């Protein structure tokens, strides 16, 4: 190991002694973008921030030092960005989301700042390898899956498109659990992501807000003689902000992600201390801090309801108080200018209490009248719906809601009364409609319907793919669409090509730069330029070579984490996403077992070899999903160890799927499995990441698959399964899964193998519940789509045998994936919903 003194004195080309404040201009060490400046900065941080003598320096110390050096390089851009929108009074987007699944930050920040090569050189000068250093960074798991990752992609695009914006969320102390696999079953381990510190965030203890909870309301007369309402809470805690810079690619814009952390209020605790009740003070602190303790799994059946409501209210009120405080500070803007200066987007219903909270702040705290407050509220909010699944549409039992947020319940009643008056005026004598639209649900005990609150309180409501937005208008929000058709729109999701192409697929990035030239990274439709290379055999060979290298990289990772060896010449057939019945991981297993069955019963059979890869977490309380994981691992263990079949197939369950290992997965896939029941997946974004990286899709007409197929061309997409209309028709007639088993002997054999214990050492109890569910009460119609899926898979195998045909299809998929950039999606949000324009930042 090189001693730090030597590093500091190493020749740097300009100054022999670059040591913090003494030698070389400090500005250089803090902000210089050359390899020399970065090396000096890392050395400096090793001494002044890490404070470890050279003899004990390890890779993670270099990681931390480099991360701090990189953060320094964003700092001026960050402050300039904020100062500019304050000075110019520019309109700002606030993206309210209970989840931000950001992924590792170092590589992305180096990329966006344009200093990857400089950092690599700087570390090499220090005897370190950048890739090893990057690998030291853990995953900040502050999200469950697609919804949280979407929020992160949108922040990247907002910054890259130079739109002033703030992401607001929760700084969970424990993010999504770490998944381990023991004896084939999922085991959840606590994710203590902050234990090694987080070099990216800056805490701002002075930027904190009080959060009331519980208690009651009372009326009083103010000094002007007006009757007002005051909320007398039972408890008060506070939210402290932690800010993380979000650097745009190739621009100076550096936006902010503000995450709130819960704390006890000092005065409360102090009171207890002063009265000698030390333990009460500590209790108070412990209870307050549980509010931002853990991330709730999103498909968990009913758990900790009250705390989740508190979490939602907690981050919403802190964010809105922050927005109002900035608003009133900057150029003394009147509150009436709120919708001209802020667009607040509700990412699903999790932050939808914001509608009532902004009303409370405007009316109770800022003394506005009802009509003005309501007008400002509706013009400020937009709402994005993410699901049609009835079990995922949030409602709060009235009793829980009223006890926790008594003032908000009063406001919601008032909003509802005025809203239902409007409904009755438009649709006279239609009390059924009024009941359906009410913000208060009556079925199964009274409850507050959060999707209705979000819809009534927003000027724009959108779904996340064309099909989903249409279904929204014809199903869950049909009545609202009939009342306000002009509020409804669509913004198809997108993913950031910075992280999901440039950063995670450097091989493809290089090939693209060489073939179509740079520029595609901020204008993804330029990938179209690839079309002119499809008929070039040398180019196709290089295309395959890139994919092959990515597969070797993933195979190495799979081997190190599971012990399973994969051959990178095989087809990599991949399904990675949360484990859920509607996503139908079990349908993919049925195909695997069908192939197993064919190989076992036809000893001479030869099939194109495939590696089947799964990854994804199941909500801890979702027992069926956990059993599906066991089904995958059990089939895998049998297949992988049977010499009759393991020459042709292997099955891998990759533990702990997250953004960090997703970087290895998407670029290595040949086939992308997007096989949800039509009508159930709102959009999907995994499907887009695969397409951009040249995988072909086998999929249903669901979510954004519809648009992926449209863009790629039907001939470059493997379609199967019932359409959404057909799904509804089958259900209306009464779905009889057994009839599909009776007609299909291979399906019967597959189910028998699974239920009979072939993959579970003869134990027929382990997988039988999954099979029983498929045969007796499966709302996701797996068996109805089985034959169509398996037959389409046979075609996939045939096409795979012809390298050139497959490569052409692969290139065309990437070439036509430009629509699925989050830059396109964010432009649409900015133009059609937020009215937020670009603001370039000068340093
Ligand atoms: C993109 C992504 C998802 C979403 O995948 P879908 O296939 O759209 O469900 C989930 N988890 C991670 C880590 C992702 O990167």
JSON list of N, CA, C and O in Angstrom, two decimals, residues 761-786:
[
{"chain": "A", "resi": 761, "resn": "UNK", "atom": "N", "xyz": [-38.23, -34.06, -3.16]},
{"chain": "A", "resi": 761, "resn": "UNK", "atom": "CA", "xyz": [-37.86, -35.32, -2.50]},
{"chain": "A", "resi": 761, "resn": "UNK", "atom": "C", "xyz": [-39.07, -36.12, -2.08]},
{"chain": "A", "resi": 761, "resn": "UNK", "atom": "O", "xyz": [-39.12, -36.68, -0.98]},
{"chain": "A", "resi": 762, "resn": "UNK", "atom": "N", "xyz": [-40.08, -36.12, -2.92]},
{"chain": "A", "resi": 762, "resn": "UNK", "atom": "CA", "xyz": [-41.26, -36.93, -2.63]},
{"chain": "A", "resi": 762, "resn": "UNK", "atom": "C", "xyz": [-42.29, -36.27, -1.73]},
{"chain": "A", "resi": 762, "resn": "UNK", "atom": "O", "xyz": [-43.40, -36.79, -1.58]},
{"chain": "A", "resi": 763, "resn": "UNK", "atom": "N", "xyz": [-41.93, -35.12, -1.16]},
{"chain": "A", "resi": 763, "resn": "UNK", "atom": "CA", "xyz": [-42.88, -34.42, -0.28]},
{"chain": "A", "resi": 763, "resn": "UNK", "atom": "C", "xyz": [-43.92, -33.70, -1.14]},
{"chain": "A", "resi": 763, "resn": "UNK", "atom": "O", "xyz": [-43.60, -32.73, -1.83]},
{"chain": "A", "resi": 764, "resn": "UNK", "atom": "N", "xyz": [-45.14, -34.17, -1.08]},
{"chain": "A", "resi": 764, "resn": "UNK", "atom": "CA", "xyz": [-46.16, -33.60, -1.97]},
{"chain": "A", "resi": 764, "resn": "UNK", "atom": "C", "xyz": [-46.88, -32.41, -1.32]},
{"chain": "A", "resi": 764, "resn": "UNK", "atom": "O", "xyz": [-47.80, -31.85, -1.90]},
{"chain": "A", "resi": 765, "resn": "UNK", "atom": "N", "xyz": [-46.48, -32.03, -0.12]},
{"chain": "A", "resi": 765, "resn": "UNK", "atom": "CA", "xyz": [-47.18, -30.91, 0.56]},
{"chain": "A", "resi": 765, "resn": "UNK", "atom": "C", "xyz": [-46.60, -29.55, 0.20]},
{"chain": "A", "resi": 765, "resn": "UNK", "atom": "O", "xyz": [-47.27, -28.54, 0.30]},
{"chain": "A", "resi": 766, "resn": "UNK", "atom": "N", "xyz": [-45.32, -29.55, -0.25]},
{"chain": "A", "resi": 766, "resn": "UNK", "atom": "CA", "xyz": [-44.62, -28.27, -0.40]},
{"chain": "A", "resi": 766, "resn": "UNK", "atom": "C", "xyz": [-45.20, -27.41, -1.53]},
{"chain": "A", "resi": 766, "resn": "UNK", "atom": "O", "xyz": [-45.52, -26.23, -1.34]},
{"chain": "A", "resi": 767, "resn": "UNK", "atom": "N", "xyz": [-45.36, -28.01, -2.71]},
{"chain": "A", "resi": 767, "resn": "UNK", "atom": "CA", "xyz": [-45.79, -27.22, -3.86]},
{"chain": "A", "resi": 767, "resn": "UNK", "atom": "C", "xyz": [-47.27, -27.38, -4.18]},
{"chain": "A", "resi": 767, "resn": "UNK", "atom": "O", "xyz": [-47.81, -26.66, -5.03]},
{"chain": "A", "resi": 768, "resn": "UNK", "atom": "N", "xyz": [-47.92, -28.32, -3.48]},
{"chain": "A", "resi": 768, "resn": "UNK", "atom": "CA", "xyz": [-49.33, -28.57, -3.80]},
{"chain": "A", "resi": 768, "resn": "UNK", "atom": "C", "xyz": [-50.20, -27.31, -3.65]},
{"chain": "A", "resi": 768, "resn": "UNK", "atom": "O", "xyz": [-51.07, -27.08, -4.50]},
{"chain": "A", "resi": 769, "resn": "UNK", "atom": "N", "xyz": [-49.96, -26.47, -2.63]},
{"chain": "A", "resi": 769, "resn": "UNK", "atom": "CA", "xyz": [-50.81, -25.28, -2.52]},
{"chain": "A", "resi": 769, "resn": "UNK", "atom": "C", "xyz": [-50.75, -24.38, -3.77]},
{"chain": "A", "resi": 769, "resn": "UNK", "atom": "O", "xyz": [-51.75, -23.78, -4.14]},
{"chain": "A", "resi": 770, "resn": "UNK", "atom": "N", "xyz": [-49.59, -24.32, -4.40]},
{"chain": "A", "resi": 770, "resn": "UNK", "atom": "CA", "xyz": [-49.49, -23.50, -5.61]},
{"chain": "A", "resi": 770, "resn": "UNK", "atom": "C", "xyz": [-50.32, -24.14, -6.72]},
{"chain": "A", "resi": 770, "resn": "UNK", "atom": "O", "xyz": [-51.10, -23.46, -7.41]},
{"chain": "A", "resi": 771, "resn": "UNK", "atom": "N", "xyz": [-50.17, -25.43, -6.88]},
{"chain": "A", "resi": 771, "resn": "UNK", "atom": "CA", "xyz": [-50.90, -26.14, -7.93]},
{"chain": "A", "resi": 771, "resn": "UNK", "atom": "C", "xyz": [-52.41, -26.09, -7.66]},
{"chain": "A", "resi": 771, "resn": "UNK", "atom": "O", "xyz": [-53.20, -25.81, -8.57]},
{"chain": "A", "resi": 772, "resn": "UNK", "atom": "N", "xyz": [-52.79, -26.34, -6.42]},
{"chain": "A", "resi": 772, "resn": "UNK", "atom": "CA", "xyz": [-54.22, -26.27, -6.06]},
{"chain": "A", "resi": 772, "resn": "UNK", "atom": "C", "xyz": [-54.80, -24.91, -6.41]},
{"chain": "A", "resi": 772, "resn": "UNK", "atom": "O", "xyz": [-55.90, -24.80, -6.93]},
{"chain": "A", "resi": 773, "resn": "UNK", "atom": "N", "xyz": [-54.03, -23.90, -6.09]},
{"chain": "A", "resi": 773, "resn": "UNK", "atom": "CA", "xyz": [-54.48, -22.54, -6.37]},
{"chain": "A", "resi": 773, "resn": "UNK", "atom": "C", "xyz": [-54.69, -22.34, -7.87]},
{"chain": "A", "resi": 773, "resn": "UNK", "atom": "O", "xyz": [-55.69, -21.75, -8.30]},
{"chain": "A", "resi": 774, "resn": "UNK", "atom": "N", "xyz": [-53.78, -22.86, -8.69]},
{"chain": "A", "resi": 774, "resn": "UNK", "atom": "CA", "xyz": [-53.91, -22.71, -10.15]},
{"chain": "A", "resi": 774, "resn": "UNK", "atom": "C", "xyz": [-55.16, -23.43, -10.66]},
{"chain": "A", "resi": 774, "resn": "UNK", "atom": "O", "xyz": [-55.81, -22.97, -11.59]},
{"chain": "A", "resi": 775, "resn": "UNK", "atom": "N", "xyz": [-55.48, -24.57, -10.03]},
{"chain": "A", "resi": 775, "resn": "UNK", "atom": "CA", "xyz": [-56.59, -25.38, -10.53]},
{"chain": "A", "resi": 775, "resn": "UNK", "atom": "C", "xyz": [-57.94, -24.92, -9.97]},
{"chain": "A", "resi": 775, "resn": "UNK", "atom": "O", "xyz": [-58.97, -25.11, -10.61]},
{"chain": "A", "resi": 776, "resn": "UNK", "atom": "N", "xyz": [-57.91, -24.31, -8.79]},
{"chain": "A", "resi": 776, "resn": "UNK", "atom": "CA", "xyz": [-59.21, -24.04, -8.16]},
{"chain": "A", "resi": 776, "resn": "UNK", "atom": "C", "xyz": [-59.63, -22.58, -8.09]},
{"chain": "A", "resi": 776, "resn": "UNK", "atom": "O", "xyz": [-60.79, -22.27, -8.27]},
{"chain": "A", "resi": 777, "resn": "UNK", "atom": "N", "xyz": [-58.71, -21.67, -7.79]},
{"chain": "A", "resi": 777, "resn": "UNK", "atom": "CA", "xyz": [-59.17, -20.28, -7.70]},
{"chain": "A", "resi": 777, "resn": "UNK", "atom": "C", "xyz": [-58.03, -19.33, -8.05]},
{"chain": "A", "resi": 777, "resn": "UNK", "atom": "O", "xyz": [-57.47, -18.65, -7.19]},
{"chain": "A", "resi": 778, "resn": "UNK", "atom": "N", "xyz": [-57.72, -19.30, -9.32]},
{"chain": "A", "resi": 778, "resn": "UNK", "atom": "CA", "xyz": [-56.61, -18.44, -9.76]},
{"chain": "A", "resi": 778, "resn": "UNK", "atom": "C", "xyz": [-57.17, -17.25, -10.54]},
{"chain": "A", "resi": 778, "resn": "UNK", "atom": "O", "xyz": [-57.58, -17.39, -11.69]},
{"chain": "A", "resi": 779, "resn": "UNK", "atom": "N", "xyz": [-57.19, -16.05, -9.94]},
{"chain": "A", "resi": 779, "resn": "UNK", "atom": "CA", "xyz": [-57.72, -14.89, -10.64]},
{"chain": "A", "resi": 779, "resn": "UNK", "atom": "C", "xyz": [-56.83, -14.45, -11.80]},
{"chain": "A", "resi": 779, "resn": "UNK", "atom": "O", "xyz": [-57.21, -13.57, -12.58]},
{"chain": "A", "resi": 780, "resn": "UNK", "atom": "N", "xyz": [-55.64, -15.06, -11.93]},
{"chain": "A", "resi": 780, "resn": "UNK", "atom": "CA", "xyz": [-54.69, -14.59, -12.95]},
{"chain": "A", "resi": 780, "resn": "UNK", "atom": "C", "xyz": [-54.56, -15.51, -14.15]},
{"chain": "A", "resi": 780, "resn": "UNK", "atom": "O", "xyz": [-53.68, -15.34, -14.99]},
{"chain": "A", "resi": 781, "resn": "UNK", "atom": "N", "xyz": [-55.47, -16.49, -14.22]},
{"chain": "A", "resi": 781, "resn": "UNK", "atom": "CA", "xyz": [-55.68, -17.28, -15.44]},
{"chain": "A", "resi": 781, "resn": "UNK", "atom": "C", "xyz": [-54.41, -17.91, -16.03]},
{"chain": "A", "resi": 781, "resn": "UNK", "atom": "O", "xyz": [-54.21, -17.93, -17.24]},
{"chain": "A", "resi": 782, "resn": "UNK", "atom": "N", "xyz": [-53.56, -18.41, -15.16]},
{"chain": "A", "resi": 782, "resn": "UNK", "atom": "CA", "xyz": [-52.31, -19.00, -15.62]},
{"chain": "A", "resi": 782, "resn": "UNK", "atom": "C", "xyz": [-52.56, -20.16, -16.59]},
{"chain": "A", "resi": 782, "resn": "UNK", "atom": "O", "xyz": [-51.97, -20.22, -17.67]},
{"chain": "A", "resi": 783, "resn": "UNK", "atom": "N", "xyz": [-53.47, -21.06, -16.22]},
{"chain": "A", "resi": 783, "resn": "UNK", "atom": "CA", "xyz": [-53.67, -22.24, -17.06]},
{"chain": "A", "resi": 783, "resn": "UNK", "atom": "C", "xyz": [-54.33, -21.88, -18.39]},
{"chain": "A", "resi": 783, "resn": "UNK", "atom": "O", "xyz": [-54.11, -22.54, -19.41]},
{"chain": "A", "resi": 784, "resn": "UNK", "atom": "N", "xyz": [-55.12, -20.81, -18.39]},
{"chain": "A", "resi": 784, "resn": "UNK", "atom": "CA", "xyz": [-55.76, -20.38, -19.63]},
{"chain": "A", "resi": 784, "resn": "UNK", "atom": "C", "xyz": [-54.71, -19.93, -20.65]},
{"chain": "A", "resi": 784, "resn": "UNK", "atom": "O", "xyz": [-54.91, -20.06, -21.85]},
{"chain": "A", "resi": 785, "resn": "UNK", "atom": "N", "xyz": [-53.61, -19.38, -20.18]},
{"chain": "A", "resi": 785, "resn": "UNK", "atom": "CA", "xyz": [-52.56, -18.89, -21.09]},
{"chain": "A", "resi": 785, "resn": "UNK", "atom": "C", "xyz": [-51.43, -19.89, -21.30]},
{"chain": "A", "resi": 785, "resn": "UNK", "atom": "O", "xyz": [-50.51, -19.63, -22.08]},
{"chain": "A", "resi": 786, "resn": "UNK", "atom": "N", "xyz": [-51.49, -21.02, -20.62]},
{"chain": "A", "resi": 786, "resn": "UNK", "atom": "CA", "xyz": [-50.36, -21.96, -20.64]},
{"chain": "A", "resi": 786, "resn": "UNK", "atom": "C", "xyz": [-49.99, -22.42, -22.05]},
{"chain": "A", "resi": 786, "resn": "UNK", "atom": "O", "xyz": [-48.84, -22.32, -22.48]}
]
